[in-house]
Amino acid sequence: ARSLCPQAIFIPGRYHHYQEYSDKFMAILAQYSPDLEPMGIDEAYLDMTGFELLYGPPAGVAQEIRDKVRNRLNITVSVGIASCKVAAKVASDACKPDGLLEVPPGEDRAFLAPLPIGQLPGAGGKTGQALRAIGVRTIGELAAASPTLVRRTLGAWGDLLHMFANGND
């Protein structure tokens, strides 16, 4: 990187600091559901199924969490709400930075369908290129594609991506 951009200023990372904030962030999330699935230092899935009577509608809970994280940690949070993790991840990415996007229950597949194939987690780079080679340009086209063709093109990974494109995980 230094040889490609010699005018760049390189700042050393402070992993212990990032980890401290990650732990505090995950502790806030854990207050709302025991079903917390961290996905690295700055991302997590939180299953709120069955907690509506306790906390209210998902969008309200998400906003409460966002406010709490901003007030306590002085960082912003983007939240995607959906029935499946794949749609929630795509929704979260779509509303960055500092946004909230809710996919109505049962609408995961419809939400994903018009999006470019590269927005589906796991379908970037060479995988996306292989899918485009067989005429798949959107997530909806992948969902509608023959599972046999997708498997022939991508192997077992194709089975998983086909499932994701259909709003299942």
XYZ file of C-alpha atoms in Angstrom, residues 117-118 122-133 136 154:
16
model
C -26.164 -10.260 -7.597
C -23.040 -8.723 -6.038
C -21.055 -14.657 -0.763
C -21.750 -13.709 -4.394
C -19.041 -11.159 -5.019
C -15.872 -11.411 -7.066
C -15.420 -14.650 -8.958
C -18.728 -16.114 -7.784
C -20.618 -13.107 -9.127
C -18.661 -13.342 -12.355
C -19.567 -17.036 -12.746
C -23.236 -16.259 -12.133
C -23.244 -13.414 -14.644
C -21.694 -15.814 -17.184
C -27.764 -14.254 -13.560
C -20.788 -23.206 -8.313
